[in-house]
XYZ file of C-alpha atoms in Angstrom:
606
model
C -68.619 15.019 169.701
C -66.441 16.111 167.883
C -64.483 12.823 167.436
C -67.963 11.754 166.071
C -67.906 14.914 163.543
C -64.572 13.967 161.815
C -66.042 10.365 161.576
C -68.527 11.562 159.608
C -66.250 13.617 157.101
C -64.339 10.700 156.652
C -67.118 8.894 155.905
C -68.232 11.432 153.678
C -65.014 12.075 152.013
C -64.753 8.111 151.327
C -68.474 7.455 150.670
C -67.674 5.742 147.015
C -65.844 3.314 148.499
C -67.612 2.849 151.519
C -70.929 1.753 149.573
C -69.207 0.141 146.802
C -67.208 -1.930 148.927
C -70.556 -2.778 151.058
C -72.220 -4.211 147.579
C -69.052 -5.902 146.276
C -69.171 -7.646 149.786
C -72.798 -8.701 150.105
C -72.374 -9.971 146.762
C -69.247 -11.763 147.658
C -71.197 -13.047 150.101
C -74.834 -13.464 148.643
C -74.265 -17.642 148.442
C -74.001 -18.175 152.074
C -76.516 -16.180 153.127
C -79.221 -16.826 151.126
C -78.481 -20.484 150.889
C -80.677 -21.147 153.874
C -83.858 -18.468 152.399
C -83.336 -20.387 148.946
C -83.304 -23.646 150.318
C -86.333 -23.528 153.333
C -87.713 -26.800 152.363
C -84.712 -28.875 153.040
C -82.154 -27.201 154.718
C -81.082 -28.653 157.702
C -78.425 -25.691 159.117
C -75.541 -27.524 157.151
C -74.204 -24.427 155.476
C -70.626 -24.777 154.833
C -68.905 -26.572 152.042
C -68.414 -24.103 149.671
C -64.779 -24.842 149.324
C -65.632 -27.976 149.697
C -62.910 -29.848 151.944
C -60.394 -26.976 151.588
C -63.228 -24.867 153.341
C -64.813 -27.926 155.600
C -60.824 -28.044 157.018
C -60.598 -24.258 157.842
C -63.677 -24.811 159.948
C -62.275 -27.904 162.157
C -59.389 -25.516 162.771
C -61.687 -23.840 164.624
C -63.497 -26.387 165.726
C -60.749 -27.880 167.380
C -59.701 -24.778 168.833
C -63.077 -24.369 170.335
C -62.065 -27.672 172.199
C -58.888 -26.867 173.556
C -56.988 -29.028 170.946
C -53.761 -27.900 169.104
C -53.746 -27.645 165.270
C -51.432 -30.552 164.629
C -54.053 -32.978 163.442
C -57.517 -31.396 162.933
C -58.796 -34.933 161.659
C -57.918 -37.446 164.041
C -57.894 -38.075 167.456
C -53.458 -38.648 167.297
C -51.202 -36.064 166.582
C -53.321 -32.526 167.879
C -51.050 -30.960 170.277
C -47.965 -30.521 168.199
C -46.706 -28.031 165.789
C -49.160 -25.731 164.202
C -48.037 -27.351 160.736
C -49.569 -24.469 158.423
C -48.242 -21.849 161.055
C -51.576 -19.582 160.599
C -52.724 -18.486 163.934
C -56.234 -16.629 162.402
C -58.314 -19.117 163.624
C -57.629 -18.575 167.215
C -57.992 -14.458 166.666
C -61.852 -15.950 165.558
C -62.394 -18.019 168.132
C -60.769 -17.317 171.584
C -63.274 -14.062 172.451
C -65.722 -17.051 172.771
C -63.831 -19.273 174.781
C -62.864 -16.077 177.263
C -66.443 -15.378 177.563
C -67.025 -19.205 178.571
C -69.396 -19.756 175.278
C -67.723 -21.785 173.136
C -69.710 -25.170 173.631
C -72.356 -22.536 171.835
C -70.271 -21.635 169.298
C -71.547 -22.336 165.584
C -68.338 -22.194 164.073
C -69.456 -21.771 160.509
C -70.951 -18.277 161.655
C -67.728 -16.886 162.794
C -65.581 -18.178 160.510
C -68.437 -16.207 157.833
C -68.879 -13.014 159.933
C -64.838 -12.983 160.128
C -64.795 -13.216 156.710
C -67.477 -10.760 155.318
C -65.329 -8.327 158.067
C -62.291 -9.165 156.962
C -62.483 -9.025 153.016
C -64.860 -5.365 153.629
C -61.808 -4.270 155.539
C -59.324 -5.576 152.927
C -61.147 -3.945 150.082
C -60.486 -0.567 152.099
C -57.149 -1.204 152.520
C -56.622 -1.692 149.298
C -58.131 1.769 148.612
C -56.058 3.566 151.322
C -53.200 2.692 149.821
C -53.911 2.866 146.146
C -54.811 6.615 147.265
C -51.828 7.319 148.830
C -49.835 6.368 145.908
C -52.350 8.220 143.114
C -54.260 10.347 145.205
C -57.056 9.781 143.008
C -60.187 8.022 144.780
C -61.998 6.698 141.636
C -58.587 5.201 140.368
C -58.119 3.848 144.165
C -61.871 2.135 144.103
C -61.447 0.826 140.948
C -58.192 -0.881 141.840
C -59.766 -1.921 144.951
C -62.902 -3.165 143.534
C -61.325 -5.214 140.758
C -58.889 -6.443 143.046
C -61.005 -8.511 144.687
C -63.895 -8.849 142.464
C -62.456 -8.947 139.110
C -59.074 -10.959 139.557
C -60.348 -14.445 138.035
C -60.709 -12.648 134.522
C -57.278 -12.115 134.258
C -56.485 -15.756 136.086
C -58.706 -17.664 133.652
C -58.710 -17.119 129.652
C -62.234 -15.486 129.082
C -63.619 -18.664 127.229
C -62.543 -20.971 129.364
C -64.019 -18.566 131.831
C -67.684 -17.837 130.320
C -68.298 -21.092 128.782
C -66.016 -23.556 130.111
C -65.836 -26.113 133.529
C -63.138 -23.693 134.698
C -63.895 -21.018 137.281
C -67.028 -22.812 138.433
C -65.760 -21.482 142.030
C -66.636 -18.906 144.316
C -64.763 -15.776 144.888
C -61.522 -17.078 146.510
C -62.060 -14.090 149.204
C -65.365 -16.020 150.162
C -62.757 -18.407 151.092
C -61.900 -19.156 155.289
C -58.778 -17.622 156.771
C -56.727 -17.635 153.496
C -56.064 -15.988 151.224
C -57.753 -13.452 152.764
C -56.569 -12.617 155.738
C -52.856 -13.043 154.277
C -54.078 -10.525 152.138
C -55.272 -8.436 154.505
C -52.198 -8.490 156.624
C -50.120 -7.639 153.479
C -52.726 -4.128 152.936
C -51.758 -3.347 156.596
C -47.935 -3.403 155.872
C -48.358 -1.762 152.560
C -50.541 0.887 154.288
C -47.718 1.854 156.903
C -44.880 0.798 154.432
C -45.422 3.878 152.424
C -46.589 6.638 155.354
C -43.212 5.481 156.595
C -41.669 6.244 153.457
C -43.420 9.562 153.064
C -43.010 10.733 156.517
C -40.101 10.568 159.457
C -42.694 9.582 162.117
C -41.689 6.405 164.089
C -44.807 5.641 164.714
C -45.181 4.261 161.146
C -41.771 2.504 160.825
C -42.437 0.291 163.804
C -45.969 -0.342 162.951
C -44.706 -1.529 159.280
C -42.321 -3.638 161.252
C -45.141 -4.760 163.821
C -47.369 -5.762 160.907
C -44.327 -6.948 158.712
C -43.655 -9.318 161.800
C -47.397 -10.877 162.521
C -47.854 -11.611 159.101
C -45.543 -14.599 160.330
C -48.650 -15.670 162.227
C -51.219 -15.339 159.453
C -50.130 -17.268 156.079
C -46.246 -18.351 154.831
C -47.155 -17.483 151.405
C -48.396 -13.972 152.660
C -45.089 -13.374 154.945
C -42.855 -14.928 151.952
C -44.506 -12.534 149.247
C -43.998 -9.496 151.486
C -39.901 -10.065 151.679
C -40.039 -11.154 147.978
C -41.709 -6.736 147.549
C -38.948 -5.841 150.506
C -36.128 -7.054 149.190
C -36.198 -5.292 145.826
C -37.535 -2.410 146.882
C -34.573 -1.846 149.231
C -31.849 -2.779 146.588
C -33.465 -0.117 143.987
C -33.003 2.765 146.671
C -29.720 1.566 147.033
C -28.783 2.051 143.321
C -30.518 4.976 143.469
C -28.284 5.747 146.898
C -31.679 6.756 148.696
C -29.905 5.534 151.842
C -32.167 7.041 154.236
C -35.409 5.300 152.293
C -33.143 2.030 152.138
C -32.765 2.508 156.308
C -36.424 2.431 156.698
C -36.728 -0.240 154.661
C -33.911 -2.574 156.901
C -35.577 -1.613 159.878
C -38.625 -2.695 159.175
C -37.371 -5.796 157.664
C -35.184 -6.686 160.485
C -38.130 -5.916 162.879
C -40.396 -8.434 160.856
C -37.652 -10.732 161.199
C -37.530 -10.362 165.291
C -40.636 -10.558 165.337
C -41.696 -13.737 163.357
C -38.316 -15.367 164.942
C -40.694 -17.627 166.842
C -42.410 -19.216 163.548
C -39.077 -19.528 161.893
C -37.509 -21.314 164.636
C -40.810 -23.734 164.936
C -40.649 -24.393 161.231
C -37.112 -25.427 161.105
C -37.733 -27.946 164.176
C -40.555 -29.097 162.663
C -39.103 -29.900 158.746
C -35.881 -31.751 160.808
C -38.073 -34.139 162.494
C -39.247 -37.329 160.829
C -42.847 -36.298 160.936
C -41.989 -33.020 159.149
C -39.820 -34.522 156.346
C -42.906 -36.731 155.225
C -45.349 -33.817 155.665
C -43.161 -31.650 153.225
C -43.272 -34.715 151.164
C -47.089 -34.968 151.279
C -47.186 -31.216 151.014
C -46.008 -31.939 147.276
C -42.666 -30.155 148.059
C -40.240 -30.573 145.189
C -37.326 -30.214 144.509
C -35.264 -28.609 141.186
C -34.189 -25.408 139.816
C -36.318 -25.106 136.707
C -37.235 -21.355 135.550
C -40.712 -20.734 135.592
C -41.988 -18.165 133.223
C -45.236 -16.151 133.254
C -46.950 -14.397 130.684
C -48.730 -12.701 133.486
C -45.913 -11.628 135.048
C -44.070 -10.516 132.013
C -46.855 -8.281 131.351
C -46.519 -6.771 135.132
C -42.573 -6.055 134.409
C -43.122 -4.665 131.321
C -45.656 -2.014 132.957
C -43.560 -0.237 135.265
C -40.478 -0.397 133.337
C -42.219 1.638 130.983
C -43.940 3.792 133.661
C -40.718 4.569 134.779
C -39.303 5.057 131.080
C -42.256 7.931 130.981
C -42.135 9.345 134.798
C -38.530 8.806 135.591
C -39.170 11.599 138.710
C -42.094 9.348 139.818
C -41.432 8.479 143.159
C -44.117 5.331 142.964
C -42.467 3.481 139.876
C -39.792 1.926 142.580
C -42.881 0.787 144.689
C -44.607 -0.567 141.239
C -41.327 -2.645 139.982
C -40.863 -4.497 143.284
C -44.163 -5.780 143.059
C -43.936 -6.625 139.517
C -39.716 -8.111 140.686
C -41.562 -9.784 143.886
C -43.999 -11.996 141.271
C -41.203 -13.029 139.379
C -39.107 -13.828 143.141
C -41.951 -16.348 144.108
C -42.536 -18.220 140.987
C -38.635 -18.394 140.889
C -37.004 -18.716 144.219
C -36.179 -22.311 143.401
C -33.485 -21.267 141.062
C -31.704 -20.324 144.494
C -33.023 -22.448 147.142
C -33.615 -25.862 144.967
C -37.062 -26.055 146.353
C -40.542 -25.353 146.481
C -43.468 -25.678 147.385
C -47.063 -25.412 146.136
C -46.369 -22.821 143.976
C -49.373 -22.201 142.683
C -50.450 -20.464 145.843
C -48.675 -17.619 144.964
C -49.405 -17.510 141.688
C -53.261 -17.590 142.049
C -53.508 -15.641 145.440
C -50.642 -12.835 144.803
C -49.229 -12.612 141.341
C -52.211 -12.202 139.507
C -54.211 -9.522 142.508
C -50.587 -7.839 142.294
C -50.696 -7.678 138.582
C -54.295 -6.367 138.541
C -52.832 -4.216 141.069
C -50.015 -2.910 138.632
C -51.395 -2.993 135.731
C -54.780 -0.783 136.457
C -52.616 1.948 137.818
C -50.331 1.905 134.952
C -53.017 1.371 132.603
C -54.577 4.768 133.673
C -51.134 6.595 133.771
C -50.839 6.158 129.704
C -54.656 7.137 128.886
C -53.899 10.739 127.737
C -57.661 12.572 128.855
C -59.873 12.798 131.912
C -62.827 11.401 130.751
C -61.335 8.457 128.809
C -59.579 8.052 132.389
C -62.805 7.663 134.056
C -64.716 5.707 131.330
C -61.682 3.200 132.325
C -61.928 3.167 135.435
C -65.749 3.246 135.678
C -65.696 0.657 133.220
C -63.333 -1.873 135.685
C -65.674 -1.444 138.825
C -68.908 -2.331 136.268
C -66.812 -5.192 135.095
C -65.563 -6.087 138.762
C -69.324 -6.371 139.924
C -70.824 -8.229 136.876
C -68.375 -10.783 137.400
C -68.616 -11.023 140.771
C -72.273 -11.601 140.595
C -71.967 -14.183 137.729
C -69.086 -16.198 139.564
C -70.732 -16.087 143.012
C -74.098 -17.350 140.885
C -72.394 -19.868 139.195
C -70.324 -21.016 141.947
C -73.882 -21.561 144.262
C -75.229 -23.715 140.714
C -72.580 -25.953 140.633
C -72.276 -26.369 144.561
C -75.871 -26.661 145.331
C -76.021 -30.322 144.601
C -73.141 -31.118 147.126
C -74.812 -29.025 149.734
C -77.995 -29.864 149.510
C -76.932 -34.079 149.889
C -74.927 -32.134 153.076
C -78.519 -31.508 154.811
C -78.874 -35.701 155.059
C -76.087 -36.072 157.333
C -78.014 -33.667 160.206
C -79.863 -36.715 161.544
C -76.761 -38.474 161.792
C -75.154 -35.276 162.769
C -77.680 -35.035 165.688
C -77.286 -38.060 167.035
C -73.470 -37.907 167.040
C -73.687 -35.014 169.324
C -75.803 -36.961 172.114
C -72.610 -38.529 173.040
C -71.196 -36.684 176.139
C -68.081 -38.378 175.578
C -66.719 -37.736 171.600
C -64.713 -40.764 170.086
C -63.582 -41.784 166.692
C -65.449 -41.978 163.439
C -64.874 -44.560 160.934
C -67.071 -42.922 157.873
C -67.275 -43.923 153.932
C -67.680 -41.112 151.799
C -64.433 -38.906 151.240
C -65.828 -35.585 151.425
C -69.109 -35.684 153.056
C -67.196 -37.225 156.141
C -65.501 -33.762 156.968
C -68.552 -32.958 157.951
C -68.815 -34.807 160.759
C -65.646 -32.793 162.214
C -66.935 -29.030 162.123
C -70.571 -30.150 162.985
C -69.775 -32.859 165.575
C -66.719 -33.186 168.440
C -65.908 -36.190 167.121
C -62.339 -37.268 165.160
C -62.194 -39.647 162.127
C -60.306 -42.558 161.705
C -59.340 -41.492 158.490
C -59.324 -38.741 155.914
C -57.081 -38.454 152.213
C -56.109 -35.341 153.552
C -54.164 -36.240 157.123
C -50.989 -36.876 155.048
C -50.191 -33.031 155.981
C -50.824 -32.982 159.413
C -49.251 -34.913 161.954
C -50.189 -38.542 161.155
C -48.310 -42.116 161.394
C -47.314 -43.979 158.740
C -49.540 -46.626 160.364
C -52.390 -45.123 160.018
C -51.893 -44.878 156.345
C -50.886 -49.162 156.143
C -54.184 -49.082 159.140
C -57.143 -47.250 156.757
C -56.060 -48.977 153.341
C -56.612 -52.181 155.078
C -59.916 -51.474 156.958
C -61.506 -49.686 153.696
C -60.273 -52.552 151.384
C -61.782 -55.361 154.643
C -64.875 -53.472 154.401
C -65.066 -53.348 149.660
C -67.035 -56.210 148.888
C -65.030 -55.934 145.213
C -61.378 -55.682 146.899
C -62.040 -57.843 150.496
C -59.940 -61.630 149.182
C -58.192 -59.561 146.196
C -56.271 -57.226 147.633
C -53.311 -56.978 145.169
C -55.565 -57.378 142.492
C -57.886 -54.592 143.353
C -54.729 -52.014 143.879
C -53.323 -53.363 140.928
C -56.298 -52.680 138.573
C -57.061 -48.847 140.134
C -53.109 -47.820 139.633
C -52.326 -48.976 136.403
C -51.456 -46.601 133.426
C -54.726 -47.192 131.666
C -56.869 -46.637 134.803
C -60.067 -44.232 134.087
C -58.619 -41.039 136.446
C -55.914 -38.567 134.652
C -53.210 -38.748 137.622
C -52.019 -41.716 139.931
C -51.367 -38.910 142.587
C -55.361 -37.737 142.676
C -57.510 -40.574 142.446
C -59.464 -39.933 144.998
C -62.360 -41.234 143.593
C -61.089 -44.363 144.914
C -60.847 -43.211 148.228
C -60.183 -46.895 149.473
C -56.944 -46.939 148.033
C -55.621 -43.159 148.584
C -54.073 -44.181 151.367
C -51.685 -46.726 148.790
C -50.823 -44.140 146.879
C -49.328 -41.943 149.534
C -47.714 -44.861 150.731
C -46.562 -46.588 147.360
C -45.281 -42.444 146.449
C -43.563 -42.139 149.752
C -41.673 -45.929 149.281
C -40.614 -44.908 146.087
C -38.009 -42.432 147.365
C -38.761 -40.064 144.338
C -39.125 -36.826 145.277
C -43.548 -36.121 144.510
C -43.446 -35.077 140.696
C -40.992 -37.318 139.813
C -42.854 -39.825 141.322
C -46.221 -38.796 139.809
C -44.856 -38.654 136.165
C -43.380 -42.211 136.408
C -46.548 -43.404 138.158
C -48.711 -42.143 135.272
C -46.016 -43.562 132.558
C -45.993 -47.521 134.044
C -42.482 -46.567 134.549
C -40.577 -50.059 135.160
C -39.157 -48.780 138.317
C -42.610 -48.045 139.931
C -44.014 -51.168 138.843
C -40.959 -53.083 140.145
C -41.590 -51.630 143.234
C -45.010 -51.635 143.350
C -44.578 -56.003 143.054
C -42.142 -55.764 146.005
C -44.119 -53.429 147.937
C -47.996 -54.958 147.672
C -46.324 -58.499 147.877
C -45.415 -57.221 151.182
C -48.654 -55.253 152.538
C -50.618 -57.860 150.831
C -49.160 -60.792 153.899
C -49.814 -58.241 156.502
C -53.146 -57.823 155.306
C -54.242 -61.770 155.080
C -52.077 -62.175 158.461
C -54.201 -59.424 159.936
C -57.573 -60.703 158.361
C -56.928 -63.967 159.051
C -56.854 -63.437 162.797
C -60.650 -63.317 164.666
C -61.471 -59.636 164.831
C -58.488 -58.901 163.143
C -59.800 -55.670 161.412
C -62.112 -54.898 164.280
C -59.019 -54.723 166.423
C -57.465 -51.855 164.370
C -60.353 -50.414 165.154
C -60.581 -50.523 168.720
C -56.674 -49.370 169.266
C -57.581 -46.607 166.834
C -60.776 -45.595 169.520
C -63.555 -45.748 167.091
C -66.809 -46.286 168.447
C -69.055 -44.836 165.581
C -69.482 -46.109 161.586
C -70.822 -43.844 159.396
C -71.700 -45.669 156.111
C -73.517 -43.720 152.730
C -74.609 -46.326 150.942
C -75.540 -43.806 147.938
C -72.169 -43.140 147.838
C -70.471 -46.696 148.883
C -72.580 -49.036 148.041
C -69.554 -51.440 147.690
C -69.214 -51.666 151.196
C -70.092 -54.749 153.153
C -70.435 -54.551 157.408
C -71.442 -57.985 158.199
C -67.894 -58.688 158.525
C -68.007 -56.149 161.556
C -69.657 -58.093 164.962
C -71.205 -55.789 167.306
C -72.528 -53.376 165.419
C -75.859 -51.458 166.543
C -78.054 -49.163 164.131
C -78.092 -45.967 166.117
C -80.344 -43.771 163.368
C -80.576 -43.306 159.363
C -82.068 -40.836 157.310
C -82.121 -41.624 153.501
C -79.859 -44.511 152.875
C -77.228 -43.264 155.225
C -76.663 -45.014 158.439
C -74.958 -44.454 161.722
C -74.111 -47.468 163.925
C -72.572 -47.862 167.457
C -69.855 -50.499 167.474
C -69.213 -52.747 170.261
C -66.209 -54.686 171.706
């Protein structure tokens, strides 16, 4: 009872954020759950896409999970049980309850994943909170940071224009999104949390739970694990110049705890990135390689805050704490200066620099107004702000996905039929993005996705798909150099040789042609895009070459069909909305299981 009591005074004590953090949720999550009310008429239970294949991937995580596969290739049927390449181990926290309690053949993944995520980003938002209060010990300030955190953050990502009346930010909140960023996030708010009660008090407890948490953020997200040393690291060498060794202890011990801790991830990643497999997924992973300075006017802007916070509370004991966020932003845009590589960068620049900024600058922001009620009119005026644009972006965001998801609700026929088959095989389907589909909603694999160049995948798969998709291209079938040649020259229609995935039928070239090269990706890109002679030089040597495999392999009876039946397919899904350029009569033993609106599903003998 009385357990129940002091519940309730929490609760009562926190009630702002409590409720506010409910509505920012629900309207975080609004899309998703009234997709199905909005959409009675035609929806077909397909309600997942919203990320489109970013989000569709998350889910065959789980998926494959669900069916006792590894997370080495979440597309195909080769490759599963190897490393866990992105080393995030959320999606078996989500889905091995089910699989304990013997349910997960019942398992709609697209539910957990959501109720995970409508947990997780309510729990994040209070995190945020707890430990905005425990620097400020002002609860309006601490909801306001909280609130804008994670409702308000793409105002300061995107120019306003661009913003309101622009393509850009036509996306959902990115905490909508599965498994990252938020649950890096999240992981970060439970360091942060015990961080600073280890700072503030000589308990154990709290240092070896901010080591603990320090340490499974390994498991959850590298950018999340990499952005928590980048706060560390600074925040250790400022209480050493300020010979606060006892702070600067607790800081080492918790580091060095971390470190035990994630050992295990370390150790896989290293084995994996020597390996052959692991050099070409880095590759594929767009990892470059250079020392060029990256500057940020973001960024700037955060430094300049708490230098001058500090300038103005120099007995402060949160402006250390508020520079080694500000130092850490400037650490992960620039680490390459140091270790001559990077990669994806933009990860932590749209998922931690600019929250961390918000972060920053709010609490900074409030420090200089001079009077109370200007200080609330502020901060009122951020959590308005934070829900208006959360409502507008999660609106617009459903407008401009609605058309892909509603087309989604066409595939459930085929979907249905799929998942008669006691015994899942391979799926060789047409459409780039509607085929991911078929791997959260079905047990199935596909023969080939654009995407499988970062998991564990062959080369010869890549040489494998460009020449079934080009067999199966009316335009491309008896001109195969020709056809490549035309899509990947300098005055082709799409802005970058590395993202024409429009022409999914050659995607699998490009990796190939970009890997060939020996350039690392950028370089490789930029000459690409210029006709550089060097690319085209090769490009002659190297088509000349796939081009004789191809007429070798096409000239043979059942040539293509044989690639098939090594690779296990036993299903074709062709849109022909979407490809009408394909052509199966040069595919025997085909059989018309079902179609529903111009897309068919056929059963392929050998």
């Amino acid at each position: 009872m009385d357990n129940f009591k002091k519940m309730l005074r929490f609760a009562a004590a926190h009630r702002l954020i409590l409720i506010s953090g409910l509505i920012m949720v629900f309207l975080i999550f609004a899309p998703q759950i009234f997709y199905p009310l909005l959409t009675e008429d035609s929806y077909q239970g397909i309600n997942a896409g919203d990320y489109t294949v970013d989000e569709l991937q998350y889910l065959a995580m789980g998926k494959e999970l669900l069916e006792g596969h590894g997370l080495g290739n979440i597309l195909l049927r080769e490759g599963k049980n190897w490393y866990n390449i992105h080393q995030t181990y959320v999606p078996y926290f989500f889905v091995e309850p089910f699989k304990l309690l013997g349910i997960a053949d019942k398992v709609n993944v697209t539910t957990v994943f959501r109720g995970f995520g409508f947990l997780g980003t309510f729990i994040l938002i209070l995190l945020i909170y707890f430990f905005t209060l425990q620097l400020s010990g002002n609860k309006l300030l601490s909801s306001a940071v909280a609130l804008f955190f994670v409702g308000g953050y793409i105002l300061v990502k995107l120019y306003p224009a661009a913003y309101l009346f622009g393509v850009a930010g036509a996306e959902f909140n990115i905490y909508s999104r599965p498994v990252a960023p938020l649950y890096g996030m999240l992981g970060i708010f439970i360091y942060l949390n015990l961080f600073i009660k280890s700072l503030k008090s000589d308990k154990l407890l709290h240092l070896v739970g901010a080591g603990i948490s320090l340490g499974i953020l390994f498991y959850i997200y590298f950018y999340a694990w990499t952005f928590a040393y980048a706060f560390t690291a600074p925040l250790f060498l400022i209480y050493c110049l300020r010979k606060d060794f006892t702070q600067a202890k607790k800081i080492a011990i918790a580091a060095f705890t971390g470190l035990l801790i994630g050992a295990y991830v370390l150790i896989q990643m290293f084995l994996m990135s020597q390996s052959e497999i692991g050099k070409q997924i880095i590759f594929f992973a767009h990892g470059n390689y250079g020392r060029t300075f990256v500057f940020s006017k973001i960024s700037f802007a955060a430094l300049l805050a708490p230098l001058i916070f500090w300038y103005r509370n120099p007995k402060s004991v949160n402006w250390p704490i508020l520079l080694s966020f500000a130092l850490a932003n400037w650490i992960v845009l620039n680490q390459q200066i140091v270790t001559g590589q990077s990669i994806q960068p933009w990860h932590y620049f749209f998922n931690f620099v600019i929250p961390f900024a918000v972060l920053v600058g709010i609490y900074v922001a409030h420090s200089f107004i001079p009077w109370d009620k200007y200080k609330k009119v502020f901060l009122i005026t951020l959590i308005l702000l934070a829900y208006a644009n959360t409502a507008f972006q999660q609106y617009r965001g459903f407008q401009y996905i609605a058309p892909f998801k509603e087309y989604a609700q066409n595939y459930r026929t085929i979907i249905d039929a799929l998942n008669k088959d006691a015994d899942p095989g391979v799926i060789l389907a047409s459409d780039g993005l509607y085929r991911v589909l078929l791997t959260v909603y079905t047990s199935h694999d596909l023969f080939w996705n654009e995407t499988v160049d970062v998991f564990n995948t062959p080369l010869k798969r890549f040489k494998e798909a460009l020449y079934v998709y080009l067999f199966l291209n009316k335009k491309s079938r008896n001109d195969f150099t020709g056809y490549i040649n035309k899509l990947m020259s300098p005055g082709a229609p799409q802005p970058s040789a590395a993202y024409r995935s429009i022409y999914y039928d050659i995607e699998s070239y490009i990796s190939l042609e970009s890997y060939e090269s020996g350039l690392r990706f950028w370089d490789y890109n930029q000459k690409a895009l210029a006709g550089d002679p060097y690319i085209i030089s090769l490009r002659k040597i190297f088509l000349t070459e796939l081009a004789l495999e191809y007429r070798r392999i096409i000239s043979k009876p059942n040539g293509i069909k044989n690639i098939l039946k090594e690779a296990g397919v036993n299903y074709i899904v062709w849109d022909k909305n979407k490809n009408p350029e394909w052509d199966l009569s040069v595919i025997s033993g085909l059989k018309e299981i079902v179609s529903l609106n111009n897309i068919y599903l056929y059963q392929i003998n050998y």
